[in-house]
Amino acid sequence: MQYISRSTPVNLLIHLSTPIPKPSFLLYRDTQSSTLPYTPFNGHQSLHCFLSLLMIFGDYGYGLRFPVCQFGIDPGVRREWFNGEINNNNQERMNVIKTYIACLLFSYYSMYGHVEKLAEEIKKGAASVEGVEAKLWQVPETLPEEVLGKMGAPPKSDVPIITPNELPEADGLLLGFPTRFGLMAAQFKAFMDATGSLWRTQALAGKPAGIFYSTGSQGGGQETTPLTSITQLVHHGMIFVPIGYTFGAGMFEMENVKGGSPYGAGTYAGDGSRQPTELELAQAFHQGKYFAGIAKKLKASSQ
């Protein structure tokens, strides 16, 4: 067993899903004689990204462990954490802890790209909130390539494909999908059907969640789609977070066609040629920012 001294700098333990140049260690150092166990972790160890911040206040009996985002940390921020030291002032310690306090996962299905554009804007909105890390995932496609080709669907983007196992890692979830006859698309429903093990353990219970969507026409499901999709959240014990009328004047636009509702951001695809408007994208940005603020508050209150 190796031992090193207890520390005042920020101490980090990282598991990465992608290789890093050298192993990452949990480091401690100060002039006191007390020691703590020291365990190296290979940076190549796989799938789930794990980052935790361990602070020691005085005696060992008062050690706090704060989980931080498991979806990957911006390299610049990570370097800042590795290189930056803090003194014994507890407020400075807490300021560091506030960084990336909430990890949000935005999962979507998009056949023609309309929902994906909303998702990208939602992520930007969430990223504008200090202390939030956001990640985009897309659910698996269920249609064969041959069928997609006949439907004129473009190739999928390089956004990673999610599995149900990733969902519990998030502090909040936003789910996006196109409408099929007033309901979520079958691809996303198939993904939700695969979350039975999470339902059995209620692994998602208490997590905030929201919905965004795309429909082909006015009256084609801008409200029925999120309304019928809420059942998925209810059975998992999640907390539905609508945007209400927090978008302000944009909710009352009457001069031009605009997707979205108090349930969440939305757009109209028409025959596929119509793209999300600036106002619809602004509403998506707002939803991301608003949801991130709510999720961050809930996460902070649970610490």
Tab-separated table of C-alpha atoms in Angstrom:
chain	number	residue	atom	x	y	z
A	1	MET	CA	0.000	0.000	0.000
A	2	GLN	CA	1.314	3.446	-0.954
A	3	TYR	CA	0.625	6.484	1.205
A	4	ILE	CA	0.901	10.176	0.544
A	5	SER	CA	0.079	13.208	2.611
A	6	ARG	CA	-3.330	14.811	3.090
A	7	SER	CA	-3.777	17.883	0.922
A	8	THR	CA	-5.142	21.336	0.415
A	9	PRO	CA	-5.141	21.332	-3.442
A	10	VAL	CA	-8.124	20.139	-5.424
A	11	ASN	CA	-7.934	16.369	-5.746
A	12	LEU	CA	-9.293	14.543	-8.757
A	13	LEU	CA	-9.909	10.947	-9.684
A	14	ILE	CA	-10.747	10.314	-13.342
A	15	HIS	CA	-11.940	7.318	-15.314
A	16	LEU	CA	-12.162	8.069	-19.019
A	17	SER	CA	-13.910	6.206	-21.801
A	18	THR	CA	-11.185	7.372	-24.193
A	19	PRO	CA	-7.447	6.859	-23.669
A	20	ILE	CA	-5.362	9.577	-22.083
A	21	PRO	CA	-1.575	9.871	-22.301
A	22	LYS	CA	-0.853	8.677	-18.777
A	23	PRO	CA	-2.656	7.275	-15.735
A	24	SER	CA	-4.537	9.754	-13.565
A	25	PHE	CA	-3.989	9.629	-9.840
A	26	LEU	CA	-5.709	10.857	-6.714
A	27	LEU	CA	-3.073	13.232	-5.343
A	28	TYR	CA	-2.686	14.674	-1.853
A	29	ARG	CA	0.008	16.905	-0.479
A	30	ASP	CA	0.654	19.186	2.456
A	31	THR	CA	3.109	19.432	5.302
A	32	GLN	CA	1.005	17.530	7.839
A	33	SER	CA	2.097	14.083	8.872
A	34	SER	CA	-1.301	12.465	8.353
A	35	THR	CA	-1.518	10.094	5.426
A	36	LEU	CA	-4.254	8.721	3.207
A	37	PRO	CA	-4.252	5.612	1.005
A	38	TYR	CA	-3.198	6.331	-2.559
A	39	THR	CA	-4.535	4.254	-5.425
A	40	PRO	CA	-3.583	4.746	-9.085
A	41	PHE	CA	-6.249	4.307	-11.752
A	42	ASN	CA	-5.467	3.508	-15.345
A	43	GLY	CA	-6.817	6.247	-17.605
A	44	HIS	CA	-7.636	3.613	-20.246
A	45	GLN	CA	-10.261	1.943	-18.084
A	46	SER	CA	-13.444	1.997	-19.993
A	47	LEU	CA	-16.952	2.872	-20.797
A	48	HIS	CA	-18.335	5.134	-18.080
A	49	CYS	CA	-16.598	8.429	-17.600
A	50	PHE	CA	-16.255	9.106	-13.884
A	51	LEU	CA	-14.953	12.224	-12.213
A	52	SER	CA	-15.156	12.966	-8.519
A	53	LEU	CA	-13.923	15.773	-6.353
A	54	LEU	CA	-12.749	14.768	-2.872
A	55	MET	CA	-12.228	17.476	-0.250
A	56	ILE	CA	-10.946	16.873	3.255
A	57	PHE	CA	-11.997	19.431	5.880
A	58	GLY	CA	-9.916	19.028	9.035
A	59	ASP	CA	-10.125	15.513	10.462
A	60	TYR	CA	-10.834	12.398	8.429
A	61	GLY	CA	-14.224	12.165	10.063
A	62	TYR	CA	-15.392	15.077	7.889
A	63	GLY	CA	-14.667	14.037	4.333
A	64	LEU	CA	-17.087	14.952	1.545
A	65	ARG	CA	-17.253	13.331	-1.866
A	66	PHE	CA	-18.979	15.257	-4.650
A	67	PRO	CA	-19.828	13.468	-7.907
A	68	VAL	CA	-19.254	15.580	-10.985
A	69	CYS	CA	-20.190	14.996	-14.606
A	70	GLN	CA	-19.664	11.497	-15.998
A	71	PHE	CA	-20.044	12.464	-19.662
A	72	GLY	CA	-16.635	14.075	-20.180
A	73	ILE	CA	-15.118	17.357	-19.055
A	74	ASP	CA	-13.868	20.182	-21.234
A	75	PRO	CA	-10.066	19.766	-21.425
A	76	GLY	CA	-9.441	23.405	-20.565
A	77	VAL	CA	-11.462	23.117	-17.398
A	78	ARG	CA	-9.815	19.816	-16.544
A	79	ARG	CA	-6.361	21.360	-16.894
A	80	GLU	CA	-7.458	24.254	-14.741
A	81	TRP	CA	-8.555	21.841	-12.034
A	82	PHE	CA	-5.354	19.818	-12.202
A	83	ASN	CA	-3.116	22.878	-12.079
A	84	GLY	CA	-5.091	25.117	-9.734
A	85	GLU	CA	-4.646	24.932	-5.994
A	86	ILE	CA	-6.958	26.323	-3.355
A	87	ASN	CA	-6.227	27.447	0.164
A	88	ASN	CA	-7.935	26.465	3.394
A	89	ASN	CA	-10.816	28.886	2.882
A	90	ASN	CA	-13.951	26.756	2.697
A	91	GLN	CA	-15.720	29.270	0.455
A	92	GLU	CA	-13.035	28.846	-2.177
A	93	ARG	CA	-13.471	25.114	-1.884
A	94	MET	CA	-17.205	25.426	-2.425
A	95	ASN	CA	-16.666	27.671	-5.450
A	96	VAL	CA	-14.682	24.855	-7.043
A	97	ILE	CA	-17.381	22.329	-6.170
A	98	LYS	CA	-19.978	24.444	-7.994
A	99	THR	CA	-18.217	23.774	-11.305
A	100	TYR	CA	-20.173	21.168	-13.306
A	101	ILE	CA	-22.612	20.536	-10.515
A	102	ALA	CA	-25.249	19.182	-12.920
A	103	CYS	CA	-24.840	16.764	-15.828
A	104	LEU	CA	-27.614	16.870	-18.412
A	105	LEU	CA	-28.334	14.345	-21.133
A	106	PHE	CA	-30.273	15.316	-24.248
A	107	SER	CA	-31.458	12.203	-26.065
A	108	TYR	CA	-33.307	12.400	-29.370
A	109	TYR	CA	-34.408	10.675	-32.539
A	110	SER	CA	-34.306	12.625	-35.788
A	111	MET	CA	-34.990	11.176	-39.233
A	112	TYR	CA	-34.626	14.313	-41.363
A	113	GLY	CA	-32.633	16.533	-38.993
A	114	HIS	CA	-35.315	18.867	-37.632
A	115	VAL	CA	-35.285	17.485	-34.088
A	116	GLU	CA	-31.492	17.329	-34.169
A	117	LYS	CA	-31.301	21.057	-34.908
A	118	LEU	CA	-33.526	21.752	-31.914
A	119	ALA	CA	-31.327	19.467	-29.793
A	120	GLU	CA	-28.174	21.323	-30.801
A	121	GLU	CA	-29.732	24.643	-29.840
A	122	ILE	CA	-31.030	23.227	-26.571
A	123	LYS	CA	-27.526	22.065	-25.727
A	124	LYS	CA	-26.203	25.586	-26.369
A	125	GLY	CA	-28.796	26.984	-24.007
A	126	ALA	CA	-27.899	24.505	-21.277
A	127	ALA	CA	-24.185	25.163	-21.753
A	128	SER	CA	-24.782	28.867	-21.134
A	129	VAL	CA	-25.622	28.063	-17.504
A	130	GLU	CA	-22.594	28.010	-15.216
A	131	GLY	CA	-22.071	24.707	-13.493
A	132	VAL	CA	-23.762	22.576	-16.150
A	133	GLU	CA	-22.298	19.967	-18.487
A	134	ALA	CA	-24.530	18.834	-21.366
A	135	LYS	CA	-24.243	15.874	-23.712
A	136	LEU	CA	-26.142	14.970	-26.891
A	137	TRP	CA	-27.059	11.364	-27.671
A	138	GLN	CA	-29.288	9.865	-30.337
A	139	VAL	CA	-31.356	6.717	-29.931
A	140	PRO	CA	-30.784	3.743	-32.254
A	141	GLU	CA	-32.454	3.639	-35.647
A	142	THR	CA	-34.837	0.720	-36.110
A	143	LEU	CA	-35.397	0.979	-39.872
A	144	PRO	CA	-33.047	-0.731	-42.367
A	145	GLU	CA	-30.788	1.441	-44.507
A	146	GLU	CA	-32.678	0.338	-47.606
A	147	VAL	CA	-35.953	1.682	-46.229
A	148	LEU	CA	-34.354	4.914	-45.037
A	149	GLY	CA	-32.910	5.414	-48.503
A	150	LYS	CA	-36.315	5.050	-50.129
A	151	MET	CA	-37.704	7.561	-47.641
A	152	GLY	CA	-35.020	10.078	-48.572
A	153	ALA	CA	-33.584	10.199	-45.058
A	154	PRO	CA	-30.079	11.715	-44.912
A	155	PRO	CA	-27.183	9.855	-43.242
A	156	LYS	CA	-27.080	10.020	-39.456
A	157	SER	CA	-24.743	12.475	-37.774
A	158	ASP	CA	-21.783	11.349	-35.671
A	159	VAL	CA	-23.628	12.037	-32.402
A	160	PRO	CA	-23.100	8.891	-30.279
A	161	ILE	CA	-25.815	6.264	-29.940
A	162	ILE	CA	-27.228	5.928	-26.449
A	163	THR	CA	-28.157	2.811	-24.489
A	164	PRO	CA	-30.504	2.763	-21.493
A	165	ASN	CA	-27.536	2.247	-19.180
A	166	GLU	CA	-26.387	5.821	-19.796
A	167	LEU	CA	-29.606	7.396	-18.527
A	168	PRO	CA	-29.046	7.046	-14.751
A	169	GLU	CA	-25.726	8.907	-15.086
A	170	ALA	CA	-27.562	12.153	-15.849
A	171	ASP	CA	-28.937	14.673	-13.375
A	172	GLY	CA	-31.612	15.637	-15.895
A	173	LEU	CA	-32.975	14.439	-19.241
A	174	LEU	CA	-34.489	16.201	-22.236
A	175	LEU	CA	-36.084	13.881	-24.777
A	176	GLY	CA	-36.723	14.866	-28.393
A	177	PHE	CA	-38.550	13.125	-31.226
A	178	PRO	CA	-40.719	13.679	-34.301
A	179	THR	CA	-44.441	12.982	-34.267
A	180	ARG	CA	-46.145	9.945	-35.730
A	181	PHE	CA	-49.941	10.311	-35.679
A	182	GLY	CA	-49.829	12.518	-32.598
A	183	LEU	CA	-47.409	10.280	-30.665
A	184	MET	CA	-43.642	9.956	-30.328
A	185	ALA	CA	-41.914	8.159	-33.204
A	186	ALA	CA	-41.624	4.377	-32.900
A	187	GLN	CA	-37.817	4.559	-32.776
A	188	PHE	CA	-37.909	6.543	-29.550
A	189	LYS	CA	-40.726	4.424	-28.128
A	190	ALA	CA	-38.631	1.316	-28.791
A	191	PHE	CA	-35.788	2.895	-26.851
A	192	MET	CA	-38.084	3.715	-23.937
A	193	ASP	CA	-39.453	0.159	-24.036
A	194	ALA	CA	-35.883	-1.025	-23.433
A	195	THR	CA	-35.675	0.840	-20.099
A	196	GLY	CA	-37.592	-1.834	-18.189
A	197	SER	CA	-34.669	-2.621	-15.899
A	198	LEU	CA	-34.413	1.060	-14.970
A	199	TRP	CA	-38.146	1.128	-14.253
A	200	ARG	CA	-37.847	-1.959	-12.059
A	201	THR	CA	-35.230	-0.285	-9.867
A	202	GLN	CA	-36.689	3.227	-10.300
A	203	ALA	CA	-33.209	4.371	-11.286
A	204	LEU	CA	-34.604	7.511	-12.938
A	205	ALA	CA	-37.027	8.458	-10.167
A	206	GLY	CA	-36.734	12.043	-9.000
A	207	LYS	CA	-34.777	13.224	-12.045
A	208	PRO	CA	-36.114	16.280	-13.920
A	209	ALA	CA	-37.108	15.675	-17.532
A	210	GLY	CA	-38.493	17.644	-20.445
A	211	ILE	CA	-39.672	17.089	-24.017
A	212	PHE	CA	-39.127	18.718	-27.432
A	213	TYR	CA	-40.525	17.634	-30.786
A	214	SER	CA	-41.263	18.184	-34.464
A	215	THR	CA	-44.501	17.715	-36.398
A	216	GLY	CA	-45.336	17.750	-40.074
A	217	SER	CA	-48.262	20.144	-39.911
A	218	GLN	CA	-50.170	22.585	-37.747
A	219	GLY	CA	-52.494	20.612	-35.537
A	220	GLY	CA	-50.373	17.542	-36.252
A	221	GLY	CA	-49.329	16.893	-32.665
A	222	GLN	CA	-47.580	19.940	-31.182
A	223	GLU	CA	-49.471	19.331	-27.931
A	224	THR	CA	-50.648	15.726	-28.155
A	225	THR	CA	-47.103	14.458	-28.708
A	226	PRO	CA	-45.628	15.807	-25.453
A	227	LEU	CA	-48.882	15.180	-23.597
A	228	THR	CA	-48.954	11.482	-24.491
A	229	SER	CA	-45.203	11.152	-23.909
A	230	ILE	CA	-45.436	12.312	-20.309
A	231	THR	CA	-46.630	8.807	-19.411
A	232	GLN	CA	-43.078	7.558	-20.015
A	233	LEU	CA	-41.770	9.988	-17.410
A	234	VAL	CA	-44.540	9.229	-14.926
A	235	HIS	CA	-43.889	5.491	-14.851
A	236	HIS	CA	-40.207	6.168	-14.193
A	237	GLY	CA	-41.070	8.564	-11.362
A	238	MET	CA	-39.439	11.509	-13.110
A	239	ILE	CA	-40.299	15.188	-12.639
A	240	PHE	CA	-41.737	16.789	-15.769
A	241	VAL	CA	-40.348	20.292	-16.359
A	242	PRO	CA	-42.355	22.205	-19.004
A	243	ILE	CA	-41.322	25.656	-20.164
A	244	GLY	CA	-44.766	27.118	-19.543
A	245	TYR	CA	-44.831	30.677	-20.838
A	246	THR	CA	-41.330	31.543	-19.618
A	247	PHE	CA	-40.265	32.235	-23.219
A	248	GLY	CA	-42.237	35.464	-22.972
A	249	ALA	CA	-43.495	37.293	-26.055
A	250	GLY	CA	-42.243	34.535	-28.338
A	251	MET	CA	-45.046	32.308	-27.049
A	252	PHE	CA	-47.640	34.684	-28.477
A	253	GLU	CA	-46.306	34.957	-32.038
A	254	MET	CA	-49.287	35.194	-34.406
A	255	GLU	CA	-47.823	36.617	-37.609
A	256	ASN	CA	-45.831	33.554	-38.610
A	257	VAL	CA	-46.116	29.818	-38.151
A	258	LYS	CA	-44.253	28.788	-35.005
A	259	GLY	CA	-43.829	25.401	-33.398
A	260	GLY	CA	-43.584	24.728	-29.695
A	261	SER	CA	-45.994	24.992	-26.792
A	262	PRO	CA	-45.937	25.334	-23.001
A	263	TYR	CA	-44.893	21.673	-22.969
A	264	GLY	CA	-41.594	22.344	-24.743
A	265	ALA	CA	-39.805	23.583	-27.848
A	266	GLY	CA	-41.045	22.413	-31.222
A	267	THR	CA	-40.851	22.960	-34.951
A	268	TYR	CA	-42.791	22.163	-38.125
A	269	ALA	CA	-41.172	20.058	-40.837
A	270	GLY	CA	-43.865	20.311	-43.492
A	271	ASP	CA	-42.792	18.180	-46.439
A	272	GLY	CA	-39.280	18.145	-45.002
A	273	SER	CA	-38.043	21.274	-46.730
A	274	ARG	CA	-39.073	23.642	-43.942
A	275	GLN	CA	-36.333	24.133	-41.358
A	276	PRO	CA	-36.627	25.450	-37.781
A	277	THR	CA	-37.042	29.229	-37.798
A	278	GLU	CA	-34.965	31.654	-35.765
A	279	LEU	CA	-37.827	31.994	-33.305
A	280	GLU	CA	-38.168	28.227	-32.923
A	281	LEU	CA	-34.427	27.896	-32.384
A	282	ALA	CA	-34.545	30.720	-29.847
A	283	GLN	CA	-37.270	28.859	-27.985
A	284	ALA	CA	-35.132	25.714	-28.029
A	285	PHE	CA	-32.179	27.672	-26.631
A	286	HIS	CA	-34.478	29.026	-23.939
A	287	GLN	CA	-35.697	25.551	-23.040
A	288	GLY	CA	-32.135	24.310	-22.631
A	289	LYS	CA	-31.189	27.257	-20.455
A	290	TYR	CA	-34.373	27.136	-18.393
A	291	PHE	CA	-34.189	23.381	-17.877
A	292	ALA	CA	-30.512	23.550	-16.931
A	293	GLY	CA	-31.288	26.131	-14.265
A	294	ILE	CA	-33.992	23.922	-12.762
A	295	ALA	CA	-31.825	20.796	-12.880
A	296	LYS	CA	-28.914	22.634	-11.286
A	297	LYS	CA	-31.078	23.832	-8.404
A	298	LEU	CA	-32.434	20.333	-7.812
A	299	LYS	CA	-28.941	18.858	-7.897
A	300	ALA	CA	-27.593	21.460	-5.480
A	301	SER	CA	-30.467	20.884	-3.054
A	302	SER	CA	-29.700	17.166	-2.936
A	303	GLN	CA	-26.065	17.618	-1.909
